[in-house]
Each structure stands twice: as C-alpha cells, then as structure tokens.
Amino acid sequence: MTADTPSGDPASATPTESTAATEHPDPAGVAALVTMLTATHAAVYATAAAGGAVAPLGPAAAQARELARLSCLAHQALRDDLITAIRARGGDAPPALPAYRLPVAPEGIGAALALLARIEDACAMAAHDAVAVLVGDVRALALDALTGTAVRAQRARIAAGMPLAAASRALPGT
Amino acid sequence: MCKAATVDPANLTHASRRRLLTGLTSLALTGFAGFAGFEAAGCSTTVTTNRTGPAVGPDGDDRRAARAAAVRAAALAAAYRTAAERHPSLRPLFDTLRAHHEVQLRTLAEQFPGSAPATPTQATTPTQAATPTQAIGRDGAGTAGTAQLVNESPTARAATLASLTGMEGAATNAARTDCLRAGGPLASLLASMCAAGTAHAELLALAASRVSG
C-alpha cells in the first residue's frame, strides 16, 4: 500500500520518517535529482583527478589547476545540495562510487582541460533534463547548475586554446 | 551490481539520449553512467521525463513565454548581425553568437509552433553609436555606406560589446524568470537559453578585455 492509493487500511495513515514525501510523492523529481547527483559524484572525482594530474606541472598549468579546483568545489557544493533535496523528498541519495573510469585520461594540460569540458557537458545534460521534471526551488537548483556547467565548460575550452567563437554552445545541455 | 558499460556522450544522438532519459527502454544506470561520461559499477535508476518531442498544447502562459523568448532571440540575432557589419574584426565571434540565437529561435519554433516573432529582424540595436543603417551591405560589398559605418576603433568596439553584454544579461534574466514559471518542456529550453546567455555574456566580457588590452 502506498500513500497515493489511500484505502481504509489504518496502516496507510501511519506517519513515517518520510511523511512529507509520501504525502506528496514525486518519484520523477527524485529520480531526476538522483540522476544529477550520480553525474555530480562522478564530476567531483574527475575534476579532482584533473587537478591532481596537472598539480606537478608548474606555472604553465596554473590556469588548468585553478579551473579544476573551482569546478571541483562547484560540484561538491551541488552534490551537497542535491543530497539535501533528495532526502527532503524521502528519496535515497546514492553514495559516490570508489572510482570512475574517466572518458579522457588527464595526461597533460590539454587533456586535463578536455576532461573538465567533457565533465561539465555531461553534467549539463543531466541538469537540463532535470529542469523539465522539477518544480520550485529544485528547478532553480538545476537551472543554476546548468548555467554553471555551461560557463565552466566554456572556460575550459578557452583555456585549452579554443577560439572564443568556438568555445560556447547554442543550447547547453541538449 | 551491474556490469558497467562505456558510452561516450559525444557519440549519443539526441534521440538516443532522450530515450535513455525518458526511461522508455528502462535502462539501468549502467547506461546513464556511460552517458555521464564515466563508467560506474553498481546501482540502477532511470529518469522519467514528460517530454519526448514537440510540446503539445502549452497553456497560455507558456505560449506567451515562448513567444517572448523568440522575440529576444531574434533581437539578439539581429543585433549581432549589425555588430558584425560594424566591426569586421569581431565578426567570427559575433557570427557565432548570432548563429546560436538563430538555433534557439528555430528550436523554439519547432517545439512551440507559433512562437516565432512576426518580424524576426526587428532588432534592438547594440548601441546607437554602433548601429549601421539598413543600407549597409550584408556582403560588405564596398558601398559608401559600409565604409562610413565600419568602425574598428577600440572605443566603438568596446561600446558595442558592452551593449551586447547588456542585451544578453537582460535576455538571460527574463529567460530565468520564465523558466521557473514554465511547464516542463519549455522550462528546459529556457534553462538552456539562460545558460547560453550567461556564457555569451562572459565571452563578450572576455572579448572586451582583449579590445581594451
């Protein structure tokens, strides 16, 4: 028996730890948030890997290091917000995996920047799709996440030497 | 635990990603982990969205928001076209950003038929100083008007960039506001336009710093 199928069963009216979520179930919204969180967990791992890879490369890698650091911090903050939002809706926030296989090995500055851009593009897709099913403050969260990913991906492409005109996207996340 | 699979997001088509995310194929997270660009082992989920194609029957508020977004995109496209004629040295950047707004306009028209503005070239001019007249040749074919209107001075370029940045900022703010009110299908498109506008503004600021530097 679920809260959205009321019956005369007294058990169905028993409060639980996720009373709010069961009174107003939003499985699609929770799933969208979980999808964003999954991508964000991976992004935290990957941005840390990118930053670590360029750490010993000296002043030439300073910009890449800074971009990786800022990206990692942004994804960590988003991760925490997503976990809070999921739990507030009675959902289970999946933990990060021990490791992720990176789409680009951050061997060198260029590869690290390419990895950063790829990560942001991937997270943009999750945020873009989440906007459609979320409402209220969590839609704003997804919208701001999408904007952040678009800007950070663009910065990574510019830092990699891409011309300004080629660094942006018409519709980020699509 | 599920066996991980590598899926490069760059190789996913728009349609395949939509299918994945709409849960039509009930793909486990194995697929999504690949979509996200990473290979993960363990866990499963799907995401259900309520949009897999053109919007059907948007309400009046959404229609108005879509039309307003189209008007903004058309105005920005026209402004970039004008600015490119005024400042040929910045044409690669301006042409790209114009193309972005034209893509947005086409996408709006496809997903929300009827949203296209009646006069798509009705431009809000970047700046009075940077506004060429309608007489300027689109192909730069050496008319007297073109010669007079081209202005590559740092001051004029900076003024144009600042004005375009302002236009992008205003459009972004409007898209954000409408996004938070809109129905799902329109909201995601407006969110993307909002993100693009923010990125555009940053590009323009960067270009301005190079002009002044």
GROMACS .gro file of C-alpha atoms in nm:
model
  387
    1MET     CA    1   0.000   0.000   0.000
    2THR     CA    2   0.132   0.338  -0.087
    3ALA     CA    3   0.028   0.681   0.020
    4ASP     CA    4  -0.105   0.764  -0.324
    5THR     CA    5  -0.351   0.478  -0.309
    6PRO     CA    6  -0.549   0.558   0.002
    7SER     CA    7  -0.773   0.298   0.150
    8GLY     CA    8  -0.939   0.218   0.474
    9ASP     CA    9  -0.629   0.047   0.598
   10PRO     CA   10  -0.518   0.228   0.914
   11ALA     CA   11  -0.163   0.137   0.835
   12SER     CA   12  -0.171   0.362   0.532
   13ALA     CA   13  -0.220   0.664   0.755
   14THR     CA   14   0.067   0.583   0.986
   15PRO     CA   15   0.327   0.857   0.982
   16THR     CA   16   0.671   0.755   0.874
   17GLU     CA   17   1.008   0.922   0.854
   18SER     CA   18   0.927   1.033   0.503
   19THR     CA   19   0.578   1.157   0.570
   20ALA     CA   20   0.613   1.466   0.355
   21ALA     CA   21   0.746   1.268   0.064
   22THR     CA   22   0.475   1.006   0.085
   23GLU     CA   23   0.203   1.265   0.118
   24HIS     CA   24   0.333   1.440  -0.192
   25PRO     CA   25   0.517   1.174  -0.384
   26ASP     CA   26   0.729   1.298  -0.668
   27PRO     CA   27   0.916   0.995  -0.797
   28ALA     CA   28   1.006   1.164  -1.124
   29GLY     CA   29   1.153   1.460  -0.942
   30VAL     CA   30   1.352   1.241  -0.707
   31ALA     CA   31   1.477   1.035  -1.000
   32ALA     CA   32   1.589   1.349  -1.181
   33LEU     CA   33   1.773   1.468  -0.872
   34VAL     CA   34   1.935   1.127  -0.829
   35THR     CA   35   2.047   1.136  -1.190
   36MET     CA   36   2.203   1.476  -1.136
   37LEU     CA   37   2.368   1.350  -0.820
   38THR     CA   38   2.511   1.050  -0.997
   39ALA     CA   39   2.672   1.271  -1.258
   40THR     CA   40   2.788   1.512  -0.990
   41HIS     CA   41   2.956   1.239  -0.788
   42ALA     CA   42   3.149   1.142  -1.097
   43ALA     CA   43   3.231   1.505  -1.169
   44VAL     CA   44   3.379   1.552  -0.822
   45TYR     CA   45   3.602   1.253  -0.881
   46ALA     CA   46   3.703   1.357  -1.230
   47THR     CA   47   3.773   1.721  -1.151
   48ALA     CA   48   3.987   1.615  -0.858
   49ALA     CA   49   4.172   1.379  -1.088
   50ALA     CA   50   4.224   1.655  -1.343
   51GLY     CA   51   4.354   1.890  -1.078
   52GLY     CA   52   4.581   1.628  -0.937
   53ALA     CA   53   4.719   1.542  -1.277
   54VAL     CA   54   4.824   1.898  -1.352
   55ALA     CA   55   4.941   1.975  -1.000
   56PRO     CA   56   5.306   1.889  -1.065
   57LEU     CA   57   5.323   2.069  -1.399
   58GLY     CA   58   5.429   2.406  -1.265
   59PRO     CA   59   5.324   2.756  -1.364
   60ALA     CA   60   5.221   2.652  -1.714
   61ALA     CA   61   4.938   2.452  -1.560
   62ALA     CA   62   4.827   2.720  -1.316
   63GLN     CA   63   4.513   2.808  -1.508
   64ALA     CA   64   4.412   2.446  -1.558
   65ARG     CA   65   4.471   2.379  -1.189
   66GLU     CA   66   4.253   2.671  -1.091
   67LEU     CA   67   3.976   2.568  -1.328
   68ALA     CA   68   3.986   2.215  -1.191
   69ARG     CA   69   3.979   2.342  -0.834
   70LEU     CA   70   3.682   2.570  -0.896
   71SER     CA   71   3.499   2.301  -1.085
   72CYS     CA   72   3.556   2.051  -0.807
   73LEU     CA   73   3.431   2.296  -0.545
   74ALA     CA   74   3.122   2.376  -0.751
   75HIS     CA   75   3.036   2.010  -0.793
   76GLN     CA   76   3.094   1.940  -0.426
   77ALA     CA   77   2.852   2.218  -0.334
   78LEU     CA   78   2.598   2.093  -0.585
   79ARG     CA   79   2.638   1.739  -0.454
   80ASP     CA   80   2.555   1.852  -0.103
   81ASP     CA   81   2.251   2.048  -0.223
   82LEU     CA   82   2.128   1.753  -0.424
   83ILE     CA   83   2.164   1.515  -0.132
   84THR     CA   84   1.966   1.752   0.087
   85ALA     CA   85   1.695   1.790  -0.177
   86ILE     CA   86   1.666   1.416  -0.234
   87ARG     CA   87   1.642   1.336   0.134
   88ALA     CA   88   1.387   1.612   0.187
   89ARG     CA   89   1.170   1.432  -0.065
   90GLY     CA   90   1.208   1.098   0.104
   91GLY     CA   91   1.449   0.965  -0.155
   92ASP     CA   92   1.770   0.777  -0.111
   93ALA     CA   93   2.077   0.967  -0.219
   94PRO     CA   94   2.321   0.723  -0.373
   95PRO     CA   95   2.677   0.750  -0.245
   96ALA     CA   96   2.972   0.811  -0.470
   97LEU     CA   97   3.145   0.509  -0.613
   98PRO     CA   98   3.501   0.435  -0.512
   99ALA     CA   99   3.628   0.519  -0.858
  100TYR     CA  100   3.512   0.612  -1.207
  101ARG     CA  101   3.662   0.539  -1.544
  102LEU     CA  102   3.740   0.874  -1.697
  103PRO     CA  103   3.647   0.945  -2.059
  104VAL     CA  104   3.975   1.129  -2.108
  105ALA     CA  105   4.295   1.047  -1.924
  106PRO     CA  106   4.418   1.381  -1.786
  107GLU     CA  107   4.772   1.333  -1.905
  108GLY     CA  108   4.896   1.683  -1.960
  109ILE     CA  109   4.734   2.023  -1.950
  110GLY     CA  110   4.538   1.988  -2.271
  111ALA     CA  111   4.392   1.653  -2.176
  112ALA     CA  112   4.302   1.777  -1.829
  113LEU     CA  113   4.118   2.073  -1.979
  114ALA     CA  114   3.944   1.846  -2.227
  115LEU     CA  115   3.835   1.627  -1.937
  116LEU     CA  116   3.699   1.927  -1.749
  117ALA     CA  117   3.497   2.038  -2.051
  118ARG     CA  118   3.362   1.685  -2.108
  119ILE     CA  119   3.258   1.654  -1.746
  120GLU     CA  120   3.075   1.983  -1.749
  121ASP     CA  121   2.899   1.898  -2.074
  122ALA     CA  122   2.783   1.567  -1.929
  123CYS     CA  123   2.655   1.729  -1.611
  124ALA     CA  124   2.482   1.994  -1.822
  125MET     CA  125   2.281   1.723  -1.990
  126ALA     CA  126   2.162   1.586  -1.658
  127ALA     CA  127   2.072   1.931  -1.529
  128HIS     CA  128   1.894   2.027  -1.849
  129ASP     CA  129   1.676   1.721  -1.840
  130ALA     CA  130   1.608   1.761  -1.471
  131VAL     CA  131   1.467   2.109  -1.520
  132ALA     CA  132   1.175   1.967  -1.713
  133VAL     CA  133   1.054   1.748  -1.429
  134LEU     CA  134   1.146   1.959  -1.129
  135VAL     CA  135   0.947   2.245  -0.984
  136GLY     CA  136   1.010   2.523  -0.739
  137ASP     CA  137   1.340   2.560  -0.562
  138VAL     CA  138   1.487   2.242  -0.703
  139ARG     CA  139   1.417   2.360  -1.057
  140ALA     CA  140   1.615   2.671  -0.970
  141LEU     CA  141   1.889   2.445  -0.840
  142ALA     CA  142   1.900   2.253  -1.169
  143LEU     CA  143   1.884   2.573  -1.372
  144ASP     CA  144   2.174   2.726  -1.185
  145ALA     CA  145   2.367   2.402  -1.214
  146LEU     CA  146   2.313   2.404  -1.589
  147THR     CA  147   2.435   2.762  -1.613
  148GLY     CA  148   2.741   2.683  -1.405
  149THR     CA  149   2.833   2.385  -1.617
  150ALA     CA  150   2.795   2.585  -1.938
  151VAL     CA  151   3.024   2.859  -1.816
  152ARG     CA  152   3.286   2.624  -1.674
  153ALA     CA  153   3.292   2.412  -1.989
  154GLN     CA  154   3.340   2.724  -2.194
  155ARG     CA  155   3.624   2.841  -1.971
  156ALA     CA  156   3.796   2.505  -2.005
  157ARG     CA  157   3.769   2.516  -2.384
  158ILE     CA  158   3.909   2.869  -2.396
  159ALA     CA  159   4.191   2.774  -2.163
  160ALA     CA  160   4.269   2.486  -2.396
  161GLY     CA  161   4.326   2.738  -2.673
  162MET     CA  162   3.993   2.719  -2.850
  163PRO     CA  163   3.890   3.045  -3.017
  164LEU     CA  164   3.621   3.238  -2.835
  165ALA     CA  165   3.378   3.182  -3.118
  166ALA     CA  166   3.410   2.805  -3.088
  167ALA     CA  167   3.403   2.777  -2.712
  168SER     CA  168   3.035   2.826  -2.643
  169ARG     CA  169   2.726   2.622  -2.726
  170ALA     CA  170   2.392   2.736  -2.863
  171LEU     CA  171   2.188   2.526  -2.623
  172PRO     CA  172   2.396   2.385  -2.338
  173GLY     CA  173   2.275   2.053  -2.208
  174THR     CA  174   2.094   1.947  -2.524
  175MET     CA  175   2.577  -0.477  -0.907
  176CYS     CA  176   2.556  -0.425  -1.273
  177LYS     CA  177   2.814  -0.467  -1.536
  178ALA     CA  178   2.948  -0.131  -1.639
  179ALA     CA  179   2.941  -0.018  -1.996
  180THR     CA  180   3.122   0.266  -2.157
  181VAL     CA  181   2.909   0.506  -2.352
  182ASP     CA  182   3.067   0.820  -2.480
  183PRO     CA  183   2.819   1.107  -2.455
  184ALA     CA  184   2.966   1.256  -2.767
  185ASN     CA  185   2.851   0.953  -2.959
  186LEU     CA  186   2.499   0.954  -2.827
  187THR     CA  187   2.246   1.103  -3.058
  188HIS     CA  188   1.987   1.342  -2.930
  189ALA     CA  189   1.723   1.079  -2.980
  190SER     CA  190   1.917   0.805  -2.807
  191ARG     CA  191   1.982   1.021  -2.505
  192ARG     CA  192   1.618   1.116  -2.483
  193ARG     CA  193   1.516   0.755  -2.500
  194LEU     CA  194   1.761   0.678  -2.227
  195LEU     CA  195   1.641   0.953  -2.002
  196THR     CA  196   1.273   0.904  -2.060
  197GLY     CA  197   1.310   0.551  -1.938
  198LEU     CA  198   1.143   0.412  -2.247
  199THR     CA  199   1.395   0.137  -2.252
  200SER     CA  200   1.421   0.108  -1.875
  201LEU     CA  201   1.793   0.133  -1.895
  202ALA     CA  202   1.978   0.082  -1.574
  203LEU     CA  203   2.234   0.326  -1.450
  204THR     CA  204   2.497   0.134  -1.633
  205GLY     CA  205   2.381   0.324  -1.935
  206PHE     CA  206   2.350   0.653  -1.760
  207ALA     CA  207   2.693   0.627  -1.607
  208GLY     CA  208   2.818   0.599  -1.958
  209PHE     CA  209   2.605   0.890  -2.066
  210ALA     CA  210   2.764   1.096  -1.795
  211GLY     CA  211   3.097   1.012  -1.941
  212PHE     CA  212   3.204   0.778  -1.674
  213GLU     CA  213   3.188   0.411  -1.625
  214ALA     CA  214   3.042   0.310  -1.295
  215ALA     CA  215   2.976  -0.024  -1.144
  216GLY     CA  216   2.670  -0.078  -0.931
  217CYS     CA  217   2.338   0.095  -0.877
  218SER     CA  218   2.046   0.138  -1.105
  219THR     CA  219   1.792   0.402  -1.183
  220THR     CA  220   1.609   0.564  -1.466
  221VAL     CA  221   1.469   0.907  -1.508
  222THR     CA  222   1.125   0.969  -1.638
  223THR     CA  223   1.058   1.295  -1.807
  224ASN     CA  224   0.740   1.413  -1.961
  225ARG     CA  225   0.882   1.545  -2.283
  226THR     CA  226   0.999   1.344  -2.574
  227GLY     CA  227   0.914   1.572  -2.859
  228PRO     CA  228   0.734   1.886  -2.957
  229ALA     CA  229   0.521   2.031  -2.687
  230VAL     CA  230   0.155   1.959  -2.718
  231GLY     CA  231  -0.091   2.218  -2.610
  232PRO     CA  232   0.113   2.455  -2.396
  233ASP     CA  233  -0.103   2.677  -2.185
  234GLY     CA  234  -0.141   3.045  -2.249
  235ASP     CA  235   0.139   3.148  -2.016
  236ASP     CA  236   0.380   2.910  -2.184
  237ARG     CA  237   0.281   3.033  -2.526
  238ARG     CA  238   0.347   3.389  -2.419
  239ALA     CA  239   0.678   3.294  -2.261
  240ALA     CA  240   0.785   3.104  -2.572
  241ARG     CA  241   0.692   3.397  -2.792
  242ALA     CA  242   0.880   3.638  -2.568
  243ALA     CA  243   1.186   3.414  -2.578
  244ALA     CA  244   1.166   3.403  -2.955
  245VAL     CA  245   1.144   3.780  -2.975
  246ARG     CA  246   1.451   3.813  -2.754
  247ALA     CA  247   1.646   3.559  -2.958
  248ALA     CA  248   1.551   3.731  -3.283
  249ALA     CA  249   1.650   4.069  -3.146
  250LEU     CA  250   1.985   3.938  -3.031
  251ALA     CA  251   2.049   3.766  -3.364
  252ALA     CA  252   1.977   4.089  -3.547
  253ALA     CA  253   2.194   4.286  -3.307
  254TYR     CA  254   2.488   4.051  -3.363
  255ARG     CA  255   2.440   4.077  -3.739
  256THR     CA  256   2.451   4.454  -3.717
  257ALA     CA  257   2.751   4.447  -3.486
  258ALA     CA  258   2.942   4.214  -3.719
  259GLU     CA  259   2.895   4.458  -4.003
  260ARG     CA  260   3.013   4.741  -3.785
  261HIS     CA  261   3.320   4.559  -3.652
  262PRO     CA  262   3.459   4.308  -3.903
  263SER     CA  263   3.744   4.222  -3.669
  264LEU     CA  264   3.491   4.075  -3.427
  265ARG     CA  265   3.285   3.904  -3.696
  266PRO     CA  266   3.390   3.547  -3.608
  267LEU     CA  267   3.263   3.590  -3.255
  268PHE     CA  268   2.952   3.784  -3.347
  269ASP     CA  269   2.859   3.548  -3.628
  270THR     CA  270   2.887   3.250  -3.395
  271LEU     CA  271   2.673   3.407  -3.127
  272ARG     CA  272   2.421   3.517  -3.389
  273ALA     CA  273   2.406   3.159  -3.510
  274HIS     CA  274   2.343   3.042  -3.157
  275HIS     CA  275   2.042   3.267  -3.125
  276GLU     CA  276   1.915   3.153  -3.460
  277VAL     CA  277   1.942   2.792  -3.341
  278GLN     CA  278   1.745   2.888  -3.033
  279LEU     CA  279   1.486   3.058  -3.248
  280ARG     CA  280   1.449   2.753  -3.471
  281THR     CA  281   1.424   2.524  -3.170
  282LEU     CA  282   1.153   2.738  -3.018
  283ALA     CA  283   0.964   2.739  -3.347
  284GLU     CA  284   0.990   2.361  -3.373
  285GLN     CA  285   0.883   2.289  -3.018
  286PHE     CA  286   0.636   2.571  -2.984
  287PRO     CA  287   0.481   2.643  -3.321
  288GLY     CA  288   0.360   2.996  -3.343
  289SER     CA  289   0.624   3.136  -3.112
  290ALA     CA  290   0.825   3.294  -3.392
  291PRO     CA  291   0.803   3.671  -3.393
  292ALA     CA  292   0.622   3.828  -3.685
  293THR     CA  293   0.921   4.044  -3.768
  294PRO     CA  294   1.228   3.841  -3.681
  295THR     CA  295   1.472   4.106  -3.798
  296GLN     CA  296   1.328   4.370  -3.571
  297ALA     CA  297   1.649   4.434  -3.388
  298THR     CA  298   1.722   4.605  -3.068
  299THR     CA  299   2.031   4.790  -3.166
  300PRO     CA  300   2.350   4.718  -2.971
  301THR     CA  301   2.424   5.086  -2.929
  302GLN     CA  302   2.325   5.396  -3.108
  303ALA     CA  303   2.686   5.456  -3.199
  304ALA     CA  304   2.732   5.108  -3.331
  305THR     CA  305   2.416   5.092  -3.534
  306PRO     CA  306   2.456   5.082  -3.907
  307THR     CA  307   2.163   5.179  -4.120
  308GLN     CA  308   1.962   4.933  -4.322
  309ALA     CA  309   2.159   5.049  -4.625
  310ILE     CA  310   2.467   4.861  -4.518
  311GLY     CA  311   2.554   4.575  -4.747
  312ARG     CA  312   2.521   4.235  -4.589
  313ASP     CA  313   2.809   4.117  -4.804
  314GLY     CA  314   3.025   4.418  -4.729
  315ALA     CA  315   3.035   4.494  -5.099
  316GLY     CA  316   3.209   4.823  -5.072
  317THR     CA  317   2.925   5.067  -5.063
  318ALA     CA  318   2.999   5.413  -4.943
  319GLY     CA  319   2.766   5.347  -4.651
  320THR     CA  320   2.965   5.044  -4.547
  321ALA     CA  321   3.290   5.237  -4.548
  322GLN     CA  322   3.138   5.504  -4.330
  323LEU     CA  323   2.973   5.269  -4.088
  324VAL     CA  324   3.258   5.033  -4.020
  325ASN     CA  325   3.428   5.147  -3.707
  326GLU     CA  326   3.713   4.946  -3.566
  327SER     CA  327   3.817   5.193  -3.303
  328PRO     CA  328   3.865   5.040  -2.960
  329THR     CA  329   3.607   5.275  -2.819
  330ALA     CA  330   3.341   5.175  -3.067
  331ARG     CA  331   3.413   4.805  -3.030
  332ALA     CA  332   3.406   4.832  -2.653
  333ALA     CA  333   3.074   5.016  -2.667
  334THR     CA  334   2.923   4.750  -2.890
  335LEU     CA  335   3.050   4.469  -2.670
  336ALA     CA  336   2.915   4.639  -2.359
  337SER     CA  337   2.578   4.692  -2.519
  338LEU     CA  338   2.555   4.333  -2.638
  339THR     CA  339   2.654   4.215  -2.293
  340GLY     CA  340   2.368   4.418  -2.151
  341MET     CA  341   2.126   4.269  -2.401
  342GLU     CA  342   2.242   3.918  -2.321
  343GLY     CA  343   2.208   3.988  -1.950
  344ALA     CA  344   1.855   4.118  -1.985
  345ALA     CA  345   1.754   3.823  -2.201
  346THR     CA  346   1.913   3.581  -1.957
  347ASN     CA  347   1.728   3.731  -1.663
  348ALA     CA  348   1.399   3.711  -1.848
  349ALA     CA  349   1.465   3.351  -1.952
  350ARG     CA  350   1.545   3.256  -1.595
  351THR     CA  351   1.229   3.415  -1.461
  352ASP     CA  352   1.014   3.248  -1.726
  353CYS     CA  353   1.192   2.916  -1.680
  354LEU     CA  354   1.093   2.899  -1.316
  355ARG     CA  355   0.727   2.953  -1.409
  356ALA     CA  356   0.702   2.750  -1.728
  357GLY     CA  357   0.578   2.400  -1.793
  358GLY     CA  358   0.841   2.128  -1.822
  359PRO     CA  359   0.906   2.123  -2.196
  360LEU     CA  360   0.950   2.496  -2.221
  361ALA     CA  361   1.135   2.522  -1.892
  362SER     CA  362   1.423   2.305  -2.006
  363LEU     CA  363   1.460   2.502  -2.326
  364LEU     CA  364   1.453   2.832  -2.141
  365ALA     CA  365   1.707   2.696  -1.894
  366SER     CA  366   1.937   2.615  -2.179
  367MET     CA  367   1.888   2.959  -2.329
  368CYS     CA  368   1.960   3.112  -1.990
  369ALA     CA  369   2.281   2.914  -1.960
  370ALA     CA  370   2.385   3.007  -2.312
  371GLY     CA  371   2.319   3.373  -2.244
  372THR     CA  372   2.533   3.369  -1.932
  373ALA     CA  373   2.814   3.205  -2.124
  374HIS     CA  374   2.772   3.453  -2.409
  375ALA     CA  375   2.799   3.745  -2.170
  376GLU     CA  376   3.121   3.604  -2.034
  377LEU     CA  377   3.260   3.565  -2.384
  378LEU     CA  378   3.172   3.924  -2.465
  379ALA     CA  379   3.340   4.042  -2.148
  380LEU     CA  380   3.650   3.848  -2.240
  381ALA     CA  381   3.649   3.995  -2.588
  382ALA     CA  382   3.610   4.341  -2.436
  383SER     CA  383   3.910   4.287  -2.215
  384ARG     CA  384   4.113   4.193  -2.521
  385VAL     CA  385   3.994   4.500  -2.709
  386SER     CA  386   4.085   4.732  -2.426
  387GLY     CA  387   4.405   4.546  -2.356
   0.00000   0.00000   0.00000
